[in-house]
Amino acid sequence: MVAAIRAAPSAATRAVSLLRTVQYAHPPNCPCHSNPGHHHHARPQVDRYAQHTGRRGFASPVDLSQQKEYAFEMAASSIRFGPGVTQEVGMDFKNMGAKRVCVVTDSTVRHLTATKQVEEALSREGIEFTIFDKVRVEPKDSSIKEAIDFAKPYNPDAFLAVGGGSVIDTAKLMNLYTEYPEADFLDFVNAPLGNGRPIDKKLKPLVAIPTTAGTGSETTGTAIFDLVAKKAKTGIAHRNLKPTLGIIDPLNTKTMPSAVKASSGLDVLCHSLESWTAIPYNQRVPRPTNPILRPAYQGANPISDIFSLSALRSTVKYLPRAVKDPEDFEAQSEMLLAATLAGVGFGNAGVHLCHGMSYPISGQNPGYKHAGYEVAHSIIPHGVSVAVSAPAVFRFTGPSNPERHLAAAEAFGVDISNVKCEDAGAVLADAIAAFLTDLGDQPKGLKDLGFTSEHIDALVEGTIPQARVLMLAPGLQTELEKEREQLRALFEDSMAY
Amino acid sequence: MVAAIRAAPSAATRAVSLLRTVQYAHPPNCPCHSNPGHHHHARPQVDRYAQHTGRRGFASPVDLSQQKEYAFEMAASSIRFGPGVTQEVGMDFKNMGAKRVCVVTDSTVRHLTATKQVEEALSREGIEFTIFDKVRVEPKDSSIKEAIDFAKPYNPDAFLAVGGGSVIDTAKLMNLYTEYPEADFLDFVNAPLGNGRPIDKKLKPLVAIPTTAGTGSETTGTAIFDLVAKKAKTGIAHRNLKPTLGIIDPLNTKTMPSAVKASSGLDVLCHSLESWTAIPYNQRVPRPTNPILRPAYQGANPISDIFSLSALRSTVKYLPRAVKDPEDFEAQSEMLLAATLAGVGFGNAGVHLCHGMSYPISGQNPGYKHAGYEVAHSIIPHGVSVAVSAPAVFRFTGPSNPERHLAAAEAFGVDISNVKCEDAGAVLADAIAAFLTDLGDQPKGLKDLGFTSEHIDALVEGTIPQARVLMLAPGLQTELEKEREQLRALFEDSMAY
């Protein structure tokens, strides 16, 4: 049987080869790139190991702000997955010696089984707790300050978040600011809106129990909110903000309405697509002068890639099933796991244009109310605001790395064997558009949300401050006027797909 | 272009489909399994979600010792990768507020550049440190106790391990026993040799800098040593033992001799193959009564799978290059990353027969001295002792999950399109044997190490106590006499390949 070995590579091997060609050690080898050093990204590609010469950088007076990054760091919360695991959380707090837990949730999740399970689990172990259930969905700085004001006098020795991304993000910031009681709120907020101060203390234990399959916040060091005075969505991002443990219990997402399943699943889709296509970590500038300054959103790297591509494939396979059949528990479970995997992926690589553009889209909503959301006010759910620009975004980013875009298109089931490299972005864009259409109940562009060309200036200006994610967008110019022009074109192209 | 979408799946998509068929949500669907419930493992397969009914287990008096596991937990050290990152370690300790660091290494690594870099990095930040360089390669309980006795009076507030698996494992136990100064050494040692006490305190920060590409110890909560009185290789394994941060610097493995590259790479190969083929987590018995009792070696799960398969593919691709060309820095770097990825995989899934059988193989060495190891005494390097049984092991485990064995064979480049399921184990065995032969300088079975059939009884008896890994071996009987018989057959089959 030895004769069979090392025969022509079969399907999986060829797939692995494809994955390898899009990694860092080699320049792109798309057939259309006869020059292997050719790269569409604005910043020139350098050899991964040419960085050696920079290793004396820390001791010698080299200007690191001009040097490219040479390392990446992967950090993730511990993850426990299983149907029913919510019940273990009381033992977890007991095991870590916590005696006084601040439970964080919102007024809806407060009454769901997940919260009841949590209360029972804590009570069973005799752990004192209080519940803060005033988290605002899509938090503002004011709602977060209210939450912090609740936590400070209670002085908990651990936090437990039960809910979606808004809840988990709010709990992270309650934990942060009770540990830094004297800090100004803007101190830790991402630059340029805030001061971007790194978190140099170890925070209290935070356990996160997601009740939606989308945010991935249970594994990341990121918290997002509206900074009202600046009219911008921004956040705080640092590895030390990440939960100690994410308890991923698929029984907790059974109650998600179908529309919420769809929009949160689209967030997963974009997390995986954006982190997979973000600029490589070793193209990022500057090289940090201290490892604590290395951003979590550091660009694509060999470990985030594994998570992002795996999450993308799961989402393509399971999201339509999860949305269409409320009884399909397998699909729901796989989507919850995919959300977490995507969280590890983008949590260590970052997102870029879909997310950067989504904040003004949802913030400047002309009055759209998404079907299936039973709220009194107009709403563009986060996942919808992210996905609506995806066809335009990946058509734009395609030339930066055609192989990665083709690999993503292939994950959607596209036969890429005869696709030309220069069509990679367009093919992926079409695949995404078809996926969104098949999913149903999705706006077919910004027009369907009520935006017209008159809104574009404001949308562009609302995107510009998202420097933290825009810096990871391949092909985006750094010169402000050129960036503005590119963003304008992207919003125009997002009007209809 | 939309017409091209959802056409016949191409290479990568088919590969993904293959990966999916071997996952948990579905029973094996190898064409030869017309009965989807058919499973060769001694323990019957159950539906993943039938576990729901067990969710009242924690509140009601159900006997959990008879219930199958329903959850898995994934934990890994933070990982920083990059050529030259060793120099950042002083800042890391400063950032975490450490003032007094115990550096752990061995007498060889003590004089390598890695240690010099570490000393400079700590000095640059004004951090006080002492160096313990008496780690024994292949540590014994006595050498570990000596290390602990060194650490206790120094009373460090953090540890830094620089070296291979022996160094990192020793540092983990120095950290553990300085935190539990009154504990008996056997308290935490794996049952049945020790008392298997869980680690319920948070240990001091431990940063691990590997100088070999093999062990993966920088990411795991496992420490292995010889328990001399019991004549057995055993260890201590708990998530809380894992390093805080693994600093993965490919400049540190440049000095590895070619023979060390080969044998440590074979350890990576077996970590990935064993964790990929270990019994699924939801087949493990008993379900733990407290999450702190959930073993790190919990069986294969959807997250460990991603790491294990990725590490396997990298090893097949890069190990031969790394061994044959000392100047191939790319291959060396990729192997170091693969070792870490495999560490995350087996650290959260476990290993089984190759590792279980390797301990008596190296411990009962009849006098073999591996080529390229410049030592005075006889030595079977760990990786060699692990890989020598691999063809026999995977021929044996093949029937437990033919799809996984075929996927592994495909990772070796075998064309599996016409392989019958019943040949899956044999095909993988042949692929491994050919890989080992091509690598060069490897024993072609136990005979080449000097073992004869007269040694088999002792080898079997030396394997039996490895309950922690044997419990993860698919197809191995739990009844002692049957297990003995199977192990005897495995050692016989390992005599020559």
mmCIF file of N, CA and C in Angstrom, chain A residues 153-223:
data_model
loop_
_atom_site.group_PDB
_atom_site.id
_atom_site.type_symbol
_atom_site.label_atom_id
_atom_site.label_comp_id
_atom_site.label_asym_id
_atom_site.label_seq_id
_atom_site.Cartn_x
_atom_site.Cartn_y
_atom_site.Cartn_z
ATOM 1 N N PRO A 153 -20.070 50.872 44.323
ATOM 2 C CA PRO A 153 -20.378 50.697 45.753
ATOM 3 C C PRO A 153 -20.626 49.234 46.140
ATOM 4 N N TYR A 154 -21.041 48.399 45.175
ATOM 5 C CA TYR A 154 -21.270 46.989 45.516
ATOM 6 C C TYR A 154 -19.942 46.280 45.765
ATOM 7 N N ASN A 155 -18.900 46.774 45.076
ATOM 8 C CA ASN A 155 -17.550 46.255 45.281
ATOM 9 C C ASN A 155 -17.461 44.730 45.145
ATOM 10 N N PRO A 156 -17.856 44.216 43.991
ATOM 11 C CA PRO A 156 -17.840 42.765 43.804
ATOM 12 C C PRO A 156 -16.417 42.231 43.665
ATOM 13 N N ASP A 157 -16.249 40.964 43.942
ATOM 14 C CA ASP A 157 -14.930 40.377 43.664
ATOM 15 C C ASP A 157 -14.932 39.571 42.373
ATOM 16 N N ALA A 158 -16.050 39.595 41.642
ATOM 17 C CA ALA A 158 -16.106 38.966 40.314
ATOM 18 C C ALA A 158 -17.358 39.462 39.593
ATOM 19 N N PHE A 159 -17.349 39.343 38.269
ATOM 20 C CA PHE A 159 -18.483 39.748 37.442
ATOM 21 C C PHE A 159 -18.980 38.551 36.633
ATOM 22 N N LEU A 160 -20.287 38.568 36.368
ATOM 23 C CA LEU A 160 -20.871 37.530 35.522
ATOM 24 C C LEU A 160 -21.822 38.208 34.540
ATOM 25 N N ALA A 161 -21.509 38.126 33.245
ATOM 26 C CA ALA A 161 -22.352 38.734 32.211
ATOM 27 C C ALA A 161 -23.214 37.654 31.578
ATOM 28 N N VAL A 162 -24.509 37.910 31.497
ATOM 29 C CA VAL A 162 -25.441 36.976 30.861
ATOM 30 C C VAL A 162 -26.214 37.766 29.819
ATOM 31 N N GLY A 163 -25.917 37.551 28.542
ATOM 32 C CA GLY A 163 -26.638 38.294 27.514
ATOM 33 C C GLY A 163 -25.870 38.346 26.209
ATOM 34 N N GLY A 164 -26.219 39.303 25.391
ATOM 35 C CA GLY A 164 -25.545 39.478 24.109
ATOM 36 C C GLY A 164 -24.310 40.355 24.261
ATOM 37 N N GLY A 165 -23.841 40.861 23.144
ATOM 38 C CA GLY A 165 -22.621 41.651 23.151
ATOM 39 C C GLY A 165 -22.727 42.910 23.991
ATOM 40 N N SER A 166 -23.892 43.555 23.990
ATOM 41 C CA SER A 166 -24.038 44.785 24.773
ATOM 42 C C SER A 166 -23.828 44.510 26.251
ATOM 43 N N VAL A 167 -24.383 43.406 26.717
ATOM 44 C CA VAL A 167 -24.254 43.046 28.130
ATOM 45 C C VAL A 167 -22.795 42.714 28.465
ATOM 46 N N ILE A 168 -22.187 41.884 27.639
ATOM 47 C CA ILE A 168 -20.817 41.449 27.945
ATOM 48 C C ILE A 168 -19.867 42.642 27.880
ATOM 49 N N ASP A 169 -20.070 43.504 26.873
ATOM 50 C CA ASP A 169 -19.211 44.688 26.763
ATOM 51 C C ASP A 169 -19.377 45.610 27.969
ATOM 52 N N THR A 170 -20.616 45.813 28.380
ATOM 53 C CA THR A 170 -20.849 46.677 29.543
ATOM 54 C C THR A 170 -20.182 46.097 30.784
ATOM 55 N N ALA A 171 -20.301 44.770 30.959
ATOM 56 C CA ALA A 171 -19.680 44.131 32.130
ATOM 57 C C ALA A 171 -18.158 44.303 32.116
ATOM 58 N N LYS A 172 -17.564 44.219 30.926
ATOM 59 C CA LYS A 172 -16.109 44.412 30.840
ATOM 60 C C LYS A 172 -15.718 45.788 31.372
ATOM 61 N N LEU A 173 -16.549 46.804 31.011
ATOM 62 C CA LEU A 173 -16.189 48.171 31.402
ATOM 63 C C LEU A 173 -16.504 48.436 32.871
ATOM 64 N N MET A 174 -17.527 47.753 33.404
ATOM 65 C CA MET A 174 -17.764 47.835 34.849
ATOM 66 C C MET A 174 -16.544 47.288 35.583
ATOM 67 N N ASN A 175 -16.030 46.190 35.079
ATOM 68 C CA ASN A 175 -14.852 45.569 35.688
ATOM 69 C C ASN A 175 -13.645 46.509 35.590
ATOM 70 N N LEU A 176 -13.449 47.090 34.405
ATOM 71 C CA LEU A 176 -12.302 47.977 34.191
ATOM 72 C C LEU A 176 -12.329 49.181 35.132
ATOM 73 N N TYR A 177 -13.472 49.882 35.160
ATOM 74 C CA TYR A 177 -13.484 51.155 35.890
ATOM 75 C C TYR A 177 -13.669 50.990 37.393
ATOM 76 N N THR A 178 -14.108 49.832 37.853
ATOM 77 C CA THR A 178 -14.066 49.623 39.309
ATOM 78 C C THR A 178 -12.628 49.333 39.747
ATOM 79 N N GLU A 179 -11.813 48.851 38.820
ATOM 80 C CA GLU A 179 -10.406 48.584 39.144
ATOM 81 C C GLU A 179 -9.574 49.867 39.035
ATOM 82 N N TYR A 180 -10.043 50.794 38.233
ATOM 83 C CA TYR A 180 -9.368 52.102 38.088
ATOM 84 C C TYR A 180 -10.368 53.187 38.487
ATOM 85 N N PRO A 181 -10.721 53.272 39.775
ATOM 86 C CA PRO A 181 -11.819 54.175 40.163
ATOM 87 C C PRO A 181 -11.537 55.644 39.881
ATOM 88 N N GLU A 182 -10.256 56.007 39.805
ATOM 89 C CA GLU A 182 -9.936 57.421 39.616
ATOM 90 C C GLU A 182 -9.794 57.805 38.146
ATOM 91 N N ALA A 183 -9.832 56.798 37.260
ATOM 92 C CA ALA A 183 -9.553 57.082 35.843
ATOM 93 C C ALA A 183 -10.673 57.895 35.212
ATOM 94 N N ASP A 184 -10.299 58.734 34.281
ATOM 95 C CA ASP A 184 -11.281 59.430 33.469
ATOM 96 C C ASP A 184 -11.818 58.441 32.437
ATOM 97 N N PHE A 185 -13.115 58.558 32.135
ATOM 98 C CA PHE A 185 -13.706 57.572 31.222
ATOM 99 C C PHE A 185 -12.972 57.513 29.891
ATOM 100 N N LEU A 186 -12.501 58.659 29.404
ATOM 101 C CA LEU A 186 -11.849 58.672 28.085
ATOM 102 C C LEU A 186 -10.426 58.093 28.093
ATOM 103 N N ASP A 187 -9.871 57.904 29.283
ATOM 104 C CA ASP A 187 -8.486 57.419 29.370
ATOM 105 C C ASP A 187 -8.237 56.170 28.530
ATOM 106 N N PHE A 188 -9.132 55.192 28.651
ATOM 107 C CA PHE A 188 -8.888 53.901 28.020
ATOM 108 C C PHE A 188 -9.533 53.786 26.639
ATOM 109 N N VAL A 189 -10.353 54.791 26.282
ATOM 110 C CA VAL A 189 -11.060 54.730 25.003
ATOM 111 C C VAL A 189 -10.059 54.813 23.852
ATOM 112 N N ASN A 190 -10.357 54.020 22.808
ATOM 113 C CA ASN A 190 -9.462 53.966 21.650
ATOM 114 C C ASN A 190 -9.124 55.356 21.135
ATOM 115 N N ALA A 191 -7.867 55.548 20.826
ATOM 116 C CA ALA A 191 -7.463 56.770 20.132
ATOM 117 C C ALA A 191 -8.026 56.715 18.703
ATOM 118 N N PRO A 192 -8.314 57.801 18.032
ATOM 119 C CA PRO A 192 -8.046 59.169 18.491
ATOM 120 C C PRO A 192 -9.164 59.772 19.346
ATOM 121 N N LEU A 193 -10.308 59.080 19.494
ATOM 122 C CA LEU A 193 -11.391 59.685 20.269
ATOM 123 C C LEU A 193 -11.034 59.742 21.750
ATOM 124 N N GLY A 194 -10.368 58.708 22.225
ATOM 125 C CA GLY A 194 -9.935 58.687 23.621
ATOM 126 C C GLY A 194 -8.425 58.679 23.697
ATOM 127 N N ASN A 195 -7.907 58.343 24.887
ATOM 128 C CA ASN A 195 -6.461 58.430 25.084
ATOM 129 C C ASN A 195 -5.740 57.109 24.841
ATOM 130 N N GLY A 196 -6.496 56.025 24.629
ATOM 131 C CA GLY A 196 -5.872 54.743 24.289
ATOM 132 C C GLY A 196 -4.888 54.220 25.326
ATOM 133 N N ARG A 197 -5.142 54.519 26.596
ATOM 134 C CA ARG A 197 -4.256 54.057 27.679
ATOM 135 C C ARG A 197 -4.311 52.530 27.778
ATOM 136 N N PRO A 198 -3.183 51.860 27.850
ATOM 137 C CA PRO A 198 -3.241 50.391 27.989
ATOM 138 C C PRO A 198 -3.661 49.987 29.405
ATOM 139 N N ILE A 199 -4.247 48.810 29.525
ATOM 140 C CA ILE A 199 -4.706 48.315 30.820
ATOM 141 C C ILE A 199 -3.555 47.541 31.445
ATOM 142 N N ASP A 200 -2.949 48.116 32.487
ATOM 143 C CA ASP A 200 -1.761 47.483 33.054
ATOM 144 C C ASP A 200 -2.046 46.773 34.365
ATOM 145 N N LYS A 201 -3.329 46.692 34.763
ATOM 146 C CA LYS A 201 -3.663 45.912 35.957
ATOM 147 C C LYS A 201 -4.426 44.669 35.538
ATOM 148 N N LYS A 202 -4.328 43.675 36.361
ATOM 149 C CA LYS A 202 -5.140 42.485 36.145
ATOM 150 C C LYS A 202 -6.523 42.780 36.711
ATOM 151 N N LEU A 203 -7.559 42.609 35.929
ATOM 152 C CA LEU A 203 -8.905 42.911 36.400
ATOM 153 C C LEU A 203 -9.475 41.736 37.193
ATOM 154 N N LYS A 204 -10.664 41.946 37.752
ATOM 155 C CA LYS A 204 -11.339 40.873 38.504
ATOM 156 C C LYS A 204 -11.831 39.806 37.517
ATOM 157 N N PRO A 205 -12.060 38.596 38.007
ATOM 158 C CA PRO A 205 -12.585 37.560 37.105
ATOM 159 C C PRO A 205 -13.941 37.978 36.516
ATOM 160 N N LEU A 206 -14.101 37.730 35.232
ATOM 161 C CA LEU A 206 -15.368 37.977 34.539
ATOM 162 C C LEU A 206 -15.726 36.712 33.770
ATOM 163 N N VAL A 207 -16.884 36.168 34.065
ATOM 164 C CA VAL A 207 -17.388 35.025 33.307
ATOM 165 C C VAL A 207 -18.495 35.545 32.390
ATOM 166 N N ALA A 208 -18.449 35.158 31.129
ATOM 167 C CA ALA A 208 -19.436 35.650 30.164
ATOM 168 C C ALA A 208 -20.242 34.481 29.617
ATOM 169 N N ILE A 209 -21.563 34.646 29.663
ATOM 170 C CA ILE A 209 -22.459 33.608 29.140
ATOM 171 C C ILE A 209 -23.294 34.235 28.024
ATOM 172 N N PRO A 210 -22.894 34.003 26.751
ATOM 173 C CA PRO A 210 -23.639 34.640 25.655
ATOM 174 C C PRO A 210 -25.011 34.002 25.456
ATOM 175 N N THR A 211 -25.972 34.854 25.146
ATOM 176 C CA THR A 211 -27.322 34.363 24.829
ATOM 177 C C THR A 211 -27.671 34.649 23.372
ATOM 178 N N THR A 212 -26.710 35.186 22.635
ATOM 179 C CA THR A 212 -26.878 35.307 21.185
ATOM 180 C C THR A 212 -25.640 34.704 20.529
ATOM 181 N N ALA A 213 -25.802 34.288 19.273
ATOM 182 C CA ALA A 213 -24.675 33.706 18.544
ATOM 183 C C ALA A 213 -24.194 34.742 17.551
ATOM 184 N N GLY A 214 -23.390 35.685 18.043
ATOM 185 C CA GLY A 214 -22.968 36.731 17.129
ATOM 186 C C GLY A 214 -21.696 37.408 17.551
ATOM 187 N N THR A 215 -21.771 38.144 18.621
ATOM 188 C CA THR A 215 -20.717 39.057 19.012
ATOM 189 C C THR A 215 -19.343 38.441 19.214
ATOM 190 N N GLY A 216 -19.296 37.231 19.779
ATOM 191 C CA GLY A 216 -17.994 36.680 20.118
ATOM 192 C C GLY A 216 -17.336 37.410 21.278
ATOM 193 N N SER A 217 -18.054 38.354 21.874
ATOM 194 C CA SER A 217 -17.484 39.181 22.937
ATOM 195 C C SER A 217 -17.000 38.352 24.124
ATOM 196 N N GLU A 218 -17.551 37.138 24.268
ATOM 197 C CA GLU A 218 -17.140 36.281 25.392
ATOM 198 C C GLU A 218 -15.669 35.880 25.316
ATOM 199 N N THR A 219 -15.044 36.050 24.150
ATOM 200 C CA THR A 219 -13.625 35.649 24.028
ATOM 201 C C THR A 219 -12.694 36.831 23.800
ATOM 202 N N THR A 220 -13.225 38.019 23.602
ATOM 203 C CA THR A 220 -12.369 39.128 23.168
ATOM 204 C C THR A 220 -12.128 40.170 24.263
ATOM 205 N N GLY A 221 -11.139 40.994 24.017
ATOM 206 C CA GLY A 221 -10.837 42.092 24.917
ATOM 207 C C GLY A 221 -11.387 43.414 24.404
ATOM 208 N N THR A 222 -12.526 43.347 23.722
ATOM 209 C CA THR A 222 -13.085 44.545 23.098
ATOM 210 C C THR A 222 -14.453 44.877 23.698
ATOM 211 N N ALA A 223 -14.726 46.158 23.883
ATOM 212 C CA ALA A 223 -16.052 46.626 24.309
ATOM 213 C C ALA A 223 -16.409 47.842 23.456
#
